[in-house]
XYZ file of N, CA, C and O in Angstrom:
384
model
N 0.848 -1.180 0.000
C 0.000 0.000 0.000
C 0.893 1.243 0.000
O 1.853 1.324 0.743
N 0.551 2.211 -0.847
C 1.331 3.434 -0.935
C 1.047 4.352 0.242
O -0.070 4.440 0.725
N 2.090 5.018 0.667
C 1.942 6.015 1.708
C 1.569 7.333 1.031
O 2.390 7.932 0.358
N 0.344 7.782 1.174
C -0.104 9.024 0.556
C 0.160 10.180 1.509
O -0.723 10.664 2.198
N 1.396 10.601 1.522
C 1.811 11.713 2.365
C 1.274 13.000 1.762
O 1.485 13.299 0.603
N 0.568 13.758 2.523
C -0.002 15.014 2.039
C 0.989 16.140 2.291
O 1.458 16.334 3.394
N 1.284 16.854 1.231
C 2.191 17.991 1.310
C 1.332 19.226 1.540
O 0.273 19.372 0.936
N 1.759 20.129 2.384
C 0.946 21.300 2.674
C 1.709 22.600 2.387
O 1.919 23.405 3.281
N 2.107 22.789 1.136
C 2.746 24.073 0.809
C 1.680 25.145 0.620
O 0.486 24.857 0.535
N 2.114 26.367 0.529
C 1.164 27.456 0.316
C 0.881 27.679 -1.159
O -0.072 28.365 -1.494
N 1.708 27.119 -2.044
C 1.549 27.363 -3.474
C 1.771 26.076 -4.255
O 2.862 25.514 -4.221
N 0.736 25.601 -4.934
C 0.867 24.442 -5.819
C 0.402 24.876 -7.205
O -0.790 24.978 -7.465
N 1.361 25.160 -8.094
C 0.965 25.561 -9.441
C 0.616 24.359 -10.310
O 1.182 23.276 -10.156
N -0.314 24.564 -11.208
C -0.609 23.628 -12.287
C 0.020 24.244 -13.528
O -0.406 25.307 -13.982
N 1.048 23.588 -14.040
C 1.774 24.126 -15.186
C 1.349 23.367 -16.433
O 1.534 22.156 -16.524
N 0.748 24.094 -17.362
C 0.363 23.528 -18.648
C 1.609 23.605 -19.525
O 2.066 24.692 -19.883
N 2.184 22.444 -19.819
C 3.466 22.405 -20.499
C 3.369 22.788 -21.972
O 2.519 22.290 -22.701
N 4.237 23.693 -22.363
C 4.445 24.063 -23.755
C 5.863 24.618 -23.852
O 6.614 24.577 -22.873
N 6.237 25.135 -25.006
C 7.596 25.644 -25.190
C 7.939 26.754 -24.209
O 9.094 26.926 -23.829
N 6.951 27.516 -23.775
C 7.181 28.645 -22.883
C 7.283 28.245 -21.410
O 7.908 28.943 -20.626
N 6.664 27.146 -21.012
C 6.574 26.823 -19.589
C 7.437 25.650 -19.142
O 7.627 25.451 -17.946
N 7.963 24.872 -20.079
C 8.677 23.655 -19.685
C 9.945 23.976 -18.883
O 10.253 23.274 -17.921
N 10.655 25.021 -19.220
C 11.873 25.358 -18.472
C 11.535 25.803 -17.047
O 12.233 25.464 -16.095
N 10.461 26.538 -16.891
C 10.003 26.942 -15.565
C 9.677 25.708 -14.721
O 10.074 25.607 -13.559
N 8.979 24.752 -15.320
C 8.636 23.516 -14.612
C 9.893 22.737 -14.233
O 9.974 22.188 -13.128
N 10.866 22.682 -15.117
C 12.134 22.000 -14.800
C 12.833 22.649 -13.612
O 13.383 21.966 -12.750
N 12.813 23.972 -13.575
C 13.443 24.701 -12.464
C 12.755 24.371 -11.147
O 13.419 24.112 -10.134
N 11.435 24.364 -11.139
C 10.698 24.030 -9.918
C 10.955 22.584 -9.497
O 11.145 22.303 -8.309
N 10.977 21.670 -10.469
C 11.220 20.256 -10.152
C 12.609 20.071 -9.552
O 12.774 19.327 -8.584
N 13.598 20.736 -10.111
C 14.969 20.624 -9.597
C 15.075 21.146 -8.166
O 15.869 20.645 -7.375
N 14.243 22.113 -7.829
C 14.247 22.676 -6.477
C 13.381 21.864 -5.511
O 13.338 22.163 -4.321
N 12.677 20.853 -6.029
C 11.817 20.040 -5.169
C 10.521 20.727 -4.799
O 9.887 20.382 -3.801
N 10.106 21.691 -5.597
C 8.879 22.438 -5.335
C 7.659 21.601 -5.712
O 7.602 21.075 -6.818
N 6.688 21.462 -4.845
C 5.462 20.744 -5.194
C 4.739 21.437 -6.348
O 4.596 22.666 -6.345
N 4.327 20.650 -7.333
C 3.640 21.218 -8.492
C 2.948 20.110 -9.261
O 3.184 18.924 -9.015
N 2.115 20.525 -10.199
C 1.497 19.600 -11.142
C 1.849 20.080 -12.540
O 1.872 21.281 -12.803
N 2.139 19.124 -13.410
C 2.372 19.450 -14.816
C 1.396 18.639 -15.646
O 1.072 17.498 -15.317
N 0.939 19.245 -16.722
C -0.034 18.580 -17.589
C 0.202 19.014 -19.029
O 0.629 20.136 -19.286
N -0.051 18.089 -19.930
C -0.009 18.361 -21.357
C -0.972 17.390 -22.028
O -1.289 16.340 -21.474
N -1.401 17.751 -23.220
C -2.259 16.834 -23.958
C -1.440 15.826 -24.766
O -1.990 15.019 -25.490
N -0.111 15.864 -24.591
C 0.791 14.911 -25.239
C 1.718 14.297 -24.193
O 2.062 14.932 -23.204
N 2.144 13.053 -24.428
C 3.028 12.358 -23.480
C 4.442 12.918 -23.472
O 5.085 12.973 -22.421
N 4.957 13.306 -24.623
C 6.360 13.693 -24.738
C 6.782 14.766 -23.728
O 7.789 14.596 -23.049
N 6.056 15.867 -23.574
C 6.486 16.872 -22.601
C 6.351 16.420 -21.144
O 7.087 16.870 -20.269
N 5.406 15.516 -20.872
C 5.120 15.092 -19.502
C 6.090 14.010 -19.027
O 6.441 13.942 -17.846
N 6.539 13.171 -19.934
C 7.356 12.004 -19.579
C 8.567 12.326 -18.711
O 8.805 11.640 -17.713
N 9.353 13.359 -18.995
C 10.506 13.641 -18.119
C 10.126 13.918 -16.663
O 10.910 13.669 -15.753
N 8.919 14.410 -16.443
C 8.475 14.696 -15.080
C 7.948 13.450 -14.376
O 7.823 13.423 -13.158
N 7.608 12.425 -15.163
C 7.189 11.144 -14.596
C 8.402 10.320 -14.185
O 8.369 9.617 -13.180
N 9.459 10.410 -14.968
C 10.697 9.669 -14.692
C 11.492 10.457 -13.658
O 11.722 11.648 -13.811
N 11.893 9.820 -12.616
C 12.667 10.503 -11.585
C 11.831 11.429 -10.729
O 12.346 12.337 -10.106
N 10.541 11.193 -10.698
C 9.647 12.024 -9.912
C 10.037 11.944 -8.441
O 10.237 10.882 -7.887
N 10.124 13.104 -7.804
C 10.548 13.182 -6.406
C 9.401 13.035 -5.412
O 9.602 13.206 -4.217
N 8.211 12.747 -5.906
C 7.059 12.633 -5.019
C 6.342 13.946 -4.794
O 5.279 13.983 -4.186
N 6.913 15.021 -5.269
C 6.300 16.341 -5.129
C 5.693 16.837 -6.430
O 5.169 17.933 -6.490
N 5.811 16.038 -7.490
C 5.289 16.426 -8.797
C 4.223 15.443 -9.238
O 4.450 14.243 -9.234
N 3.075 15.970 -9.620
C 2.031 15.165 -10.233
C 2.102 15.481 -11.720
O 1.973 16.635 -12.121
N 2.352 14.463 -12.546
C 2.493 14.644 -13.987
C 1.390 13.856 -14.688
O 1.290 12.646 -14.528
N 0.567 14.566 -15.453
C -0.597 13.951 -16.081
C -0.715 14.350 -17.550
O -0.281 15.433 -17.942
N -1.321 13.463 -18.310
C -1.646 13.751 -19.702
C -3.151 13.979 -19.766
O -3.938 13.092 -19.424
N -3.536 15.183 -20.169
C -4.951 15.541 -20.267
C -5.084 16.824 -21.072
O -4.140 17.611 -21.175
N -6.258 17.040 -21.597
C -6.578 18.268 -22.318
C -7.260 19.211 -21.337
O -8.435 19.013 -20.993
N -6.543 20.223 -20.863
C -7.110 21.120 -19.856
C -8.162 22.059 -20.421
O -8.829 22.761 -19.668
N -8.325 22.068 -21.743
C -9.398 22.853 -22.342
C -10.728 22.096 -22.326
O -11.767 22.668 -22.635
N -10.678 20.833 -21.941
C -11.880 20.013 -21.773
C -12.258 20.066 -20.291
O -11.498 19.604 -19.435
N -13.402 20.635 -19.938
C -13.770 20.801 -18.525
C -13.793 19.493 -17.733
O -13.445 19.488 -16.551
N -14.181 18.412 -18.349
C -14.234 17.132 -17.639
C -12.823 16.646 -17.327
O -12.540 16.212 -16.201
N -11.919 16.739 -18.302
C -10.543 16.319 -18.062
C -9.858 17.247 -17.053
O -9.093 16.790 -16.205
N -10.125 18.538 -17.134
C -9.544 19.482 -16.178
C -10.011 19.172 -14.760
O -9.211 19.182 -13.816
N -11.275 18.867 -14.590
C -11.794 18.516 -13.258
C -11.097 17.273 -12.723
O -10.767 17.204 -11.529
N -10.862 16.295 -13.586
C -10.146 15.078 -13.178
C -8.713 15.407 -12.762
O -8.221 14.902 -11.752
N -8.050 16.266 -13.511
C -6.682 16.685 -13.173
C -6.662 17.342 -11.800
O -5.856 16.999 -10.932
N -7.547 18.299 -11.591
C -7.579 19.017 -10.313
C -7.863 18.078 -9.152
O -7.263 18.201 -8.079
N -8.766 17.128 -9.347
C -9.072 16.152 -8.300
C -7.876 15.276 -7.963
O -7.599 15.020 -6.787
N -7.174 14.823 -8.977
C -5.998 13.975 -8.723
C -4.888 14.747 -8.029
O -4.244 14.228 -7.122
N -4.657 15.965 -8.463
C -3.613 16.773 -7.830
C -3.957 17.013 -6.366
O -3.122 16.833 -5.480
N -5.191 17.395 -6.101
C -5.601 17.665 -4.724
C -5.466 16.425 -3.851
O -5.010 16.517 -2.707
N -5.829 15.266 -4.378
C -5.745 14.057 -3.570
C -4.302 13.635 -3.310
O -4.026 12.972 -2.322
N -3.398 14.014 -4.169
C -1.996 13.607 -4.008
C -1.149 14.610 -3.242
O -0.369 14.224 -2.375
N -1.254 15.906 -3.596
C -0.365 16.875 -2.939
C -1.079 18.098 -2.389
O -0.477 18.879 -1.665
N -2.344 18.299 -2.737
C -3.085 19.445 -2.219
C -3.730 20.230 -3.337
O -3.524 19.945 -4.515
N -4.517 21.247 -2.986
C -5.250 22.004 -3.997
C -4.341 22.898 -4.850
O -3.394 23.497 -4.336
N -4.661 22.990 -6.114
C -3.946 23.878 -7.034
C -4.280 25.317 -6.662
O -5.444 25.663 -6.469
N -3.258 26.143 -6.548
C -3.468 27.542 -6.169
C -3.389 28.491 -7.350
O -3.854 29.625 -7.260
N -2.754 28.047 -8.445
C -2.657 28.906 -9.629
C -2.356 28.042 -10.840
O -1.878 26.921 -10.705
N -2.639 28.597 -11.999
C -2.360 27.916 -13.256
C -1.340 28.733 -14.024
O -1.478 29.957 -14.146
N -0.313 28.067 -14.543
C 0.708 28.724 -15.347
C 0.565 28.184 -16.764
O 0.709 26.993 -16.998
N 0.290 29.096 -17.667
C 0.052 28.704 -19.060
C 0.653 29.766 -19.959
O 0.165 30.892 -19.983
N 1.713 29.405 -20.687
C 2.396 30.396 -21.516
C 2.934 31.507 -20.640
O 3.481 31.248 -19.574
N 2.735 32.713 -21.032
C 3.204 33.857 -20.228
C 2.159 34.296 -19.224
O 2.301 35.335 -18.584
N 1.119 33.513 -19.060
C 0.011 33.930 -18.203
C -0.084 33.042 -16.966
O -0.047 31.835 -17.061
N -0.189 33.664 -15.817
C -0.445 32.949 -14.573
C -1.821 33.397 -14.096
O -2.097 34.578 -14.022
N -2.663 32.412 -13.786
C -4.010 32.714 -13.364
C -4.265 32.064 -12.010
O -3.818 30.950 -11.767
N -4.977 32.759 -11.108
C -5.333 32.123 -9.840
C -6.247 30.938 -10.091
O -6.965 30.896 -11.092
N -6.223 29.997 -9.185
C -7.106 28.826 -9.300
C -8.550 29.278 -9.153
O -8.850 30.198 -8.402
N -9.419 28.606 -9.878
C -10.842 28.964 -9.804
C -11.472 28.405 -8.553
O -11.089 27.463 -7.986
């Protein structure tokens, strides 16, 4: 049985991976910062799945689909806590 340790940071970003955000996500992962990364393709997400430090939730989903986005948010919350903001391209938005 897995130990579902709940992390309680004050900031858990959901980073929608693209050319603009992947380096930011790498920087946070290297620092051990709790975060979630998501893309509608496996290729950008795979590096975050391999060598995961337990503080990163990496998922493949289309965040423009409300049903898939709700599933992403639910999984992130159950694993590390509620998403506090979304990082997408040059835009950061507070969590809804």
